[in-house]
PDB file of C-alpha atoms and ligand atoms in Angstrom:
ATOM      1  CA  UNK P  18     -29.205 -39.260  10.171  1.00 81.00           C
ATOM      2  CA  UNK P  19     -29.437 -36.981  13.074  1.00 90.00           C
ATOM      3  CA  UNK P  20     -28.371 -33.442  12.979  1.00 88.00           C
ATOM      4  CA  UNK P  21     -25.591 -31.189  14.539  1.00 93.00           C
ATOM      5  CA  UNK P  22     -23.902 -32.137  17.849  1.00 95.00           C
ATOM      6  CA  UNK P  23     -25.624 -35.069  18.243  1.00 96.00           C
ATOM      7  CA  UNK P  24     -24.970 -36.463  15.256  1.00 96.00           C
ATOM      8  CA  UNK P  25     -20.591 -35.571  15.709  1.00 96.00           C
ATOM      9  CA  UNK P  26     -21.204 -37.423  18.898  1.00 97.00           C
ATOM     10  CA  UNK P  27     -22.605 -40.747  17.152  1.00 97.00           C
ATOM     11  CA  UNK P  28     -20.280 -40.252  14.515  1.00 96.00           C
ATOM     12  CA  UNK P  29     -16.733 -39.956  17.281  1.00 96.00           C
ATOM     13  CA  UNK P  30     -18.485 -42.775  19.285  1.00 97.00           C
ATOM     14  CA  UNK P  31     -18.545 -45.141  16.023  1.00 96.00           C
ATOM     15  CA  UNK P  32     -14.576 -44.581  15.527  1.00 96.00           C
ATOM     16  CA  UNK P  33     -14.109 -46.089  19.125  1.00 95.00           C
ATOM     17  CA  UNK P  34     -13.085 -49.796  18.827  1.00 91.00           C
ATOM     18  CA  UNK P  35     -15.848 -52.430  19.777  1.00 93.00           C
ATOM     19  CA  UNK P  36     -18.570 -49.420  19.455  1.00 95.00           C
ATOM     20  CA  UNK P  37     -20.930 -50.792  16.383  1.00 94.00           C
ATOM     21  CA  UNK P  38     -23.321 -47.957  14.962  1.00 93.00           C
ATOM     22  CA  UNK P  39     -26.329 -48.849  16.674  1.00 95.00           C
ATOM     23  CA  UNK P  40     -24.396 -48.528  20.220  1.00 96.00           C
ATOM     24  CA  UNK P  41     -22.670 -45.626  19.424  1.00 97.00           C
ATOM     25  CA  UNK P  42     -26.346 -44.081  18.860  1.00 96.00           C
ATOM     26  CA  UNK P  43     -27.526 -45.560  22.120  1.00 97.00           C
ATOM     27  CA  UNK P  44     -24.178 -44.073  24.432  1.00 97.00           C
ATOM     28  CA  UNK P  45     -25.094 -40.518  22.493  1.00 97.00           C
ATOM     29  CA  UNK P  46     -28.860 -41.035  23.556  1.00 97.00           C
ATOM     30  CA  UNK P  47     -27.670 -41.560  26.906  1.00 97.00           C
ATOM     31  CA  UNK P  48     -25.275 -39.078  26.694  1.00 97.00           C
ATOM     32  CA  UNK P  49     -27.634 -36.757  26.303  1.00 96.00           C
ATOM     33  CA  UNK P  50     -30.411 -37.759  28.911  1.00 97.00           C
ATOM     34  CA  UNK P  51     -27.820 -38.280  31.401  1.00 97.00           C
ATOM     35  CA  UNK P  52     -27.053 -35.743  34.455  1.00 97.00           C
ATOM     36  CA  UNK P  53     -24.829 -32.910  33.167  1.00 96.00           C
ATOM     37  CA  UNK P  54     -22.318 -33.619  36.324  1.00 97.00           C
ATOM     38  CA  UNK P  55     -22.244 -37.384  35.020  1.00 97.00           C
ATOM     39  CA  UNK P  56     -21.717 -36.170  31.602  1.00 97.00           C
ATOM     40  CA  UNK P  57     -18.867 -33.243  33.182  1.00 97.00           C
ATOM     41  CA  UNK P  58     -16.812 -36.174  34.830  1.00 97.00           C
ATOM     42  CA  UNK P  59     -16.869 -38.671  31.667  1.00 96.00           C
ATOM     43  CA  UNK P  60     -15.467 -35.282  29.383  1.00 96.00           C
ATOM     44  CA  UNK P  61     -12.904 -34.822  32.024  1.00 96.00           C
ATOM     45  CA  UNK P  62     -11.951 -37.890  32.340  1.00 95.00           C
ATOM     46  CA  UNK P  63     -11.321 -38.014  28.532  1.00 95.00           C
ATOM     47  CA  UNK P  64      -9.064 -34.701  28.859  1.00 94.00           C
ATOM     48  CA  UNK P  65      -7.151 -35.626  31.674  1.00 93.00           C
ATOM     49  CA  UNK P  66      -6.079 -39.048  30.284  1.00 92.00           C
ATOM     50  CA  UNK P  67      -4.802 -37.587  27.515  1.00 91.00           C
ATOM     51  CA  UNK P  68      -3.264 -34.509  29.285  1.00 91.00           C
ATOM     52  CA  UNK P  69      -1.789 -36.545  32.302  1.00 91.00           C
ATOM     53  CA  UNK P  70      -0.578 -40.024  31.448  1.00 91.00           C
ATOM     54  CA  UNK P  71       2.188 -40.923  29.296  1.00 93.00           C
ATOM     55  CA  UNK P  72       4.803 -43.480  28.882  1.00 96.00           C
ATOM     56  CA  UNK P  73       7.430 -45.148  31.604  1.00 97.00           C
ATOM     57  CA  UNK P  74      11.023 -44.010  30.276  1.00 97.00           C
ATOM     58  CA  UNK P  75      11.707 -47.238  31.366  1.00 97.00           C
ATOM     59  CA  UNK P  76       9.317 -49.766  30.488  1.00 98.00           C
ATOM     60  CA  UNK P  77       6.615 -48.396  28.803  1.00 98.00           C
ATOM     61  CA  UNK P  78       3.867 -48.972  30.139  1.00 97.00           C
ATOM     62  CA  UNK P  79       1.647 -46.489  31.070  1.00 95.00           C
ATOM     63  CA  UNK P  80       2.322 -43.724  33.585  1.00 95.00           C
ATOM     64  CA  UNK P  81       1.568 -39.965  35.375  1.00 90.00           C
ATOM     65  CA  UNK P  82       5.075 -39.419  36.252  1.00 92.00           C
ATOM     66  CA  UNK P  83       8.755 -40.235  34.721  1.00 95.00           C
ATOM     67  CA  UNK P  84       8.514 -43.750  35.741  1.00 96.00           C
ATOM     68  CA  UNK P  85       5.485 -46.064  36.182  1.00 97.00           C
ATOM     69  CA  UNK P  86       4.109 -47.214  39.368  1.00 96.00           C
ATOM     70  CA  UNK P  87       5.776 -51.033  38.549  1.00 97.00           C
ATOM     71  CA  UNK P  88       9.404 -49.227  38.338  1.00 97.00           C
ATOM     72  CA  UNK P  89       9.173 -47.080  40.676  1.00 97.00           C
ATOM     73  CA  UNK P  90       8.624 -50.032  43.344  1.00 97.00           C
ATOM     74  CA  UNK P  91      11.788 -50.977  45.088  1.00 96.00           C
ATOM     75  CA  UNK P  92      10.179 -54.146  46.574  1.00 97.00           C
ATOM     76  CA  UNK P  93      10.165 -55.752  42.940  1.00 97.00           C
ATOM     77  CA  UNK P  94      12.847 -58.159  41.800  1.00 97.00           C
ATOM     78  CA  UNK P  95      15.242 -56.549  38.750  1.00 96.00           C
ATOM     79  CA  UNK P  96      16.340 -59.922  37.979  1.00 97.00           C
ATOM     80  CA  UNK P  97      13.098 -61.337  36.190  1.00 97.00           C
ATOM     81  CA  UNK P  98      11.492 -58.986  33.387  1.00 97.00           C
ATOM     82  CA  UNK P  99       8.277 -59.907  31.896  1.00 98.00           C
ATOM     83  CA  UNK P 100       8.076 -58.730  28.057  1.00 98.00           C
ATOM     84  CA  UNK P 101       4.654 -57.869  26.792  1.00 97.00           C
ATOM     85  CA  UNK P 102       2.538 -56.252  23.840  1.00 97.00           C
ATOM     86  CA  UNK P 103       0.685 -53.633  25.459  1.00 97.00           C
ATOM     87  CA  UNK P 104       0.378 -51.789  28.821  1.00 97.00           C
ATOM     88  CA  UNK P 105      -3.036 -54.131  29.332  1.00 95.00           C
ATOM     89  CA  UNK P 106      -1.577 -57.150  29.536  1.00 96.00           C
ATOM     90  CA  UNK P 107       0.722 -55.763  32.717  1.00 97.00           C
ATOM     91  CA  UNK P 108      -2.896 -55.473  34.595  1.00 95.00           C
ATOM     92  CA  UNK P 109      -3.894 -58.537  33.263  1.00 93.00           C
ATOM     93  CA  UNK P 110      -0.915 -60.305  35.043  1.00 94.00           C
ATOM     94  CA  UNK P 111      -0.429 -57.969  38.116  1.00 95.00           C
ATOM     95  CA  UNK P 112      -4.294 -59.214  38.701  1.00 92.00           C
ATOM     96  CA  UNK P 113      -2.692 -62.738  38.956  1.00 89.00           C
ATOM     97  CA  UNK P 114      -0.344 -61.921  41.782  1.00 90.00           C
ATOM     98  CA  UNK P 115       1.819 -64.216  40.640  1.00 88.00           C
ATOM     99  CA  UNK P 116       4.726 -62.284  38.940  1.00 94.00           C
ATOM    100  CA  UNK P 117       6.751 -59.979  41.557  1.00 95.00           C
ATOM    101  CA  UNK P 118       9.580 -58.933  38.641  1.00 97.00           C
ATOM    102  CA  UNK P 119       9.684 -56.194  36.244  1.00 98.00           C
ATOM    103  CA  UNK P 120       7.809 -55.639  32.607  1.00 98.00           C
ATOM    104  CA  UNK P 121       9.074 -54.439  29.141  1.00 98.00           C
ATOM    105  CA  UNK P 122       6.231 -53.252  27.091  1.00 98.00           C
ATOM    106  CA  UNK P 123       7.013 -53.620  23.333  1.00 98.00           C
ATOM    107  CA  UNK P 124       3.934 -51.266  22.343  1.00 97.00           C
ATOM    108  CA  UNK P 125       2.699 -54.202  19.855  1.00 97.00           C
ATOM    109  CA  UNK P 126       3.771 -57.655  17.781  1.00 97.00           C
ATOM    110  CA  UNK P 127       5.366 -58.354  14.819  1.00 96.00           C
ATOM    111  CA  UNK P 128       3.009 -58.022  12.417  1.00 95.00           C
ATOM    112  CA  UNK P 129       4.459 -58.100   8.355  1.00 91.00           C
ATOM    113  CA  UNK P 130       0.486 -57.475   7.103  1.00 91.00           C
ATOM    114  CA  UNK P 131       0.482 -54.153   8.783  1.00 91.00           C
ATOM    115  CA  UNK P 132       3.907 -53.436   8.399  1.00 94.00           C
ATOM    116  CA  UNK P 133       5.298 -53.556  11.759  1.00 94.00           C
ATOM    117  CA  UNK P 134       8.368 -55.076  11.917  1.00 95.00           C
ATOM    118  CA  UNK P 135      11.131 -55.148  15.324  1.00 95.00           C
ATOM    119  CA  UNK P 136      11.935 -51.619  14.330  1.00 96.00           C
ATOM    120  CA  UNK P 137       8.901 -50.334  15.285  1.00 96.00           C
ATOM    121  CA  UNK P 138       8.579 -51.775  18.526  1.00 97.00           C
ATOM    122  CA  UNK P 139      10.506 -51.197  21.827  1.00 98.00           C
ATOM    123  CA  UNK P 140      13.173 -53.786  21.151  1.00 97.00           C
ATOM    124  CA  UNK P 141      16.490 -51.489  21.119  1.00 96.00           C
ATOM    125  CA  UNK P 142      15.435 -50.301  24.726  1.00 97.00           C
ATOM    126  CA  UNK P 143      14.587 -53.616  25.405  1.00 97.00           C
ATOM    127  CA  UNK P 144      18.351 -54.714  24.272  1.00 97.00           C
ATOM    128  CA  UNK P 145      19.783 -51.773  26.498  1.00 96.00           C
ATOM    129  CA  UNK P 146      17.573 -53.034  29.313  1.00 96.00           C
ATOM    130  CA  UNK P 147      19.445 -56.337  29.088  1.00 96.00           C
ATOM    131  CA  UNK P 148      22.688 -54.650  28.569  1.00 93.00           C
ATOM    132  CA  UNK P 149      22.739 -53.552  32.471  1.00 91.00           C
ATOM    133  CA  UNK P 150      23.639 -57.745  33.431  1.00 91.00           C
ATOM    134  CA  UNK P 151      20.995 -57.442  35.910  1.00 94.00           C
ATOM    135  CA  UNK P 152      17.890 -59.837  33.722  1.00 96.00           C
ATOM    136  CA  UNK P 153      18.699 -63.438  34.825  1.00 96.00           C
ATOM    137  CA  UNK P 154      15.245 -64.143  33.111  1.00 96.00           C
ATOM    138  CA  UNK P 155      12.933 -62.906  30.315  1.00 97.00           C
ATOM    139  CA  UNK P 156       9.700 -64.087  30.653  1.00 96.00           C
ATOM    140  CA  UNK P 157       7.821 -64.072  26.585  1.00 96.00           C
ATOM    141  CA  UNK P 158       4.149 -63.126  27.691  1.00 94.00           C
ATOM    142  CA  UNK P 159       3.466 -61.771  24.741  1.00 94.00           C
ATOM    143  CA  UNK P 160      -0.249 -63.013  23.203  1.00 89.00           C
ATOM    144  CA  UNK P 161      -0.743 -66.633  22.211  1.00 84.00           C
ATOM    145  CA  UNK P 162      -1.566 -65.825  18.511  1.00 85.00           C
ATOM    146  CA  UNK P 163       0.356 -65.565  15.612  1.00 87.00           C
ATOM    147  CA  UNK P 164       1.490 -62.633  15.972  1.00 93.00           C
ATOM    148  CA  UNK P 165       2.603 -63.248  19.167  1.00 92.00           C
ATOM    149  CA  UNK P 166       4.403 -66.204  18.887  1.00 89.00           C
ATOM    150  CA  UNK P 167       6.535 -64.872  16.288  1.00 93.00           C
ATOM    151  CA  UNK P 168       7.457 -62.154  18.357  1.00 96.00           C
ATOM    152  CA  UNK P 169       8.455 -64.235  20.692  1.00 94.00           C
ATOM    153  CA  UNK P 170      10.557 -66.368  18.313  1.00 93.00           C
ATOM    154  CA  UNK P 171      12.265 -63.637  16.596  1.00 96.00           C
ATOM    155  CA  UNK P 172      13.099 -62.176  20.861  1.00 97.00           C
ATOM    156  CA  UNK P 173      14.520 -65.768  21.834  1.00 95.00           C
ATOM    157  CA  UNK P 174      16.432 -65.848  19.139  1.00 94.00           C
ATOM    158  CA  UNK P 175      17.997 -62.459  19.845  1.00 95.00           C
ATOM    159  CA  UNK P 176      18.964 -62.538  23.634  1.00 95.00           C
ATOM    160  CA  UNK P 177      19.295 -66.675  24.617  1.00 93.00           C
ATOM    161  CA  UNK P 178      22.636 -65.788  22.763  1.00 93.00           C
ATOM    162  CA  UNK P 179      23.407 -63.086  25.816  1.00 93.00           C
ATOM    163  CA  UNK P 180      23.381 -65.601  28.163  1.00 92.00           C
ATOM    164  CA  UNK P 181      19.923 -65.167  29.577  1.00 95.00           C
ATOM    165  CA  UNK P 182      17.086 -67.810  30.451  1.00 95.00           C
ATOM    166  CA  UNK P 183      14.251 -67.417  27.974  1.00 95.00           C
ATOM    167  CA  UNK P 184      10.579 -68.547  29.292  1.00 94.00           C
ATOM    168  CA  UNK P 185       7.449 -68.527  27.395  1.00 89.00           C
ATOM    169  CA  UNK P 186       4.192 -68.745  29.039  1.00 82.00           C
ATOM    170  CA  UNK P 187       2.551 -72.178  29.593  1.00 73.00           C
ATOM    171  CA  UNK P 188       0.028 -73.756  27.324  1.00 63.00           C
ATOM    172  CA  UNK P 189      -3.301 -73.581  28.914  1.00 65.00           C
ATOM    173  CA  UNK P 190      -3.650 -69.744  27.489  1.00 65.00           C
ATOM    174  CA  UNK P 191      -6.536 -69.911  24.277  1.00 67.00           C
ATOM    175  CA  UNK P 192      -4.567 -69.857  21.242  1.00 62.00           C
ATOM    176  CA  UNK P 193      -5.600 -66.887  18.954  1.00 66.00           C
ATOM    177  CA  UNK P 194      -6.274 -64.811  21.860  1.00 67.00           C
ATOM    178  CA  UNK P 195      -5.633 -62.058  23.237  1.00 77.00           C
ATOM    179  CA  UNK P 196      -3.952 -62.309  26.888  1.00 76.00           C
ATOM    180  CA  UNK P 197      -5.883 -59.453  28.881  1.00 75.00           C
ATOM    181  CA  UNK P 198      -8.939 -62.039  28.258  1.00 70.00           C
ATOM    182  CA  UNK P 199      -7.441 -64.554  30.186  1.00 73.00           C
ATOM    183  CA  UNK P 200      -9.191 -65.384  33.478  1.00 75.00           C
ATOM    184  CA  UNK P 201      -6.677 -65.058  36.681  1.00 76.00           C
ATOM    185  CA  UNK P 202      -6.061 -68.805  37.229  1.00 71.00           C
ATOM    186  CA  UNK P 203      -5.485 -69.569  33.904  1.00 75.00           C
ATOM    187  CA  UNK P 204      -2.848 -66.814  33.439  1.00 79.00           C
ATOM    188  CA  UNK P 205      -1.184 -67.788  36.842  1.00 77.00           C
ATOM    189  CA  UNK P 206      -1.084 -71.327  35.810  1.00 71.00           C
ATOM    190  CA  UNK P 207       0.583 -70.268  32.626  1.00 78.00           C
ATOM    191  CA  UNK P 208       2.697 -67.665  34.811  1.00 78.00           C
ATOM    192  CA  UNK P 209       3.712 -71.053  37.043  1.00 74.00           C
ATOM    193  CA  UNK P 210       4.536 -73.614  34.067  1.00 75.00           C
ATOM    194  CA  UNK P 211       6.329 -71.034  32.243  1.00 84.00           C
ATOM    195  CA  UNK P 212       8.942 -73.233  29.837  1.00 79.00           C
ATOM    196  CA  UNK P 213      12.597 -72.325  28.095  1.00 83.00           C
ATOM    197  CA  UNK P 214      12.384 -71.349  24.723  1.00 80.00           C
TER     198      UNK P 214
HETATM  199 ZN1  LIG M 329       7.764 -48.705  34.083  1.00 62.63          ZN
END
C-alpha cells in the first residue's frame, strides 16, 4: 500500500500479536511523527531485550543474569514451588503478594493440536528440581483452560507419587482464560483456596 520503510514497518508491526492491520498502520504513522529521541529509546529498547535478558538456569523465567531476580532471593521459601506456563504469569502472581515460595516455568501447556507434548516443555528440570527433597508443595497455577488443566493432570499424576502435596489453584479464576488477566484479588483468592489434586 505504502512504499519503502514505511511500508516494512506496517508490515513487522502486523506480525506482532494483538496488532490488527489498521493499528499496525496507525503505531507506523506515529512512529514516524513522533520525536526521534522517543523513537531512539523504543529501538533500543527492542535491542537490548533481546541482547540482555535470557532464561533463569533454574526456573525459567526470565532474567539479565544466571539466575532470576525470584532465585536469587534468599528471603523466599524453597519448600513451596509454584509451576506455571509462562514467565507472565510469575508477575501476574508476584502482583498478588500472596505467594512468598519459588516458581518453575514450563515455557507453555500441553497442547496435542500444536504438537507440544511434556517433552517439549521444562518438565525433566522440573523432575530434577523435585529430586533435591527440598519441595514439600507444588502449587499447579498453570491457566484455567484446557490446555491448562491437562497439564496439570498429566504433572499430578507424575510427582503425588514422590511423596509431595499437589495444589491446584482455586475456582474463582475464568475458565478459558488466560491467568495474567486475572485481577489481583481474584488470583490471591485462588492463591488462598488452593486445593489437593
Ligand atoms: Zn529463577
Amino acid at each position: 500500500m505504502y512504499e519503502g520503510a514505511i511500508q516494512d514497518l506496517i508490515d513487522e508491526l502486523g506480525r506482532l500479536p494483538g496488532v490488527g492491520p489498521k493499528s499496525a498502520q496507525r503505531i507506523a504513522f506515529h512512529v514516524l511523527s513522533a520525536d526521534p529521541a522517543d523513537v531512539n529509546r523504543l529501538a533500543t529498547a527492542l535491542r537490548k531485550v533481546k541482547d540482555l535478558v535470557r532464561f533463569c538456569t533454574t526456573c525459567f523465567n526470565v532474567a539479565e543474569s544466571e539466575q532470576c531476580r525470584v532465585c536469587r532471593d534468599t528471603r523466599r521459601s524453597n519448600e513451596v514451588l509454584c509451576v506455571v506456563e509462562e514467565p507472565k504469569d510469575v508477575v501476574a502472581i508476584e502482583r498478588t503478594g500472596e505467594f512468598r515460595g519459588r516458581y518453575h516455568v514450563l515455557g507453555g501447556a500441553i497442547n496435542p493440536l500444536e504438537g507440544i507434548g511434556p517433552d517439549n516443555l521444562k518438565i525433566r528440570e522440573l523432575l530434577i528440581r523435585l529430586g533435591t527433597g527440598e519441595v514439600r508443595e507444588l502449587i499447579l497455577a498453570t491457566d484455567p483452560n484446557t490446555e491448562g488443566e491437562a497439564t496439570a493432570t498429566y504433572l499430578a499424576l507424575l510427582i503425588k507419587p514422590m511423596g509431595i502435596a499437589v495444589t491446584r489453584l482455586a475456582s474463582g479464576l475464568p475458565v478459558g482464560g488466560d491467568l495474567e488477566y486475572a485481577d489481583e484479588i481474584t488470583l490471591g483468592r485462588a492463591f488462598e483456596g488452593r486445593r489437593a489434586v
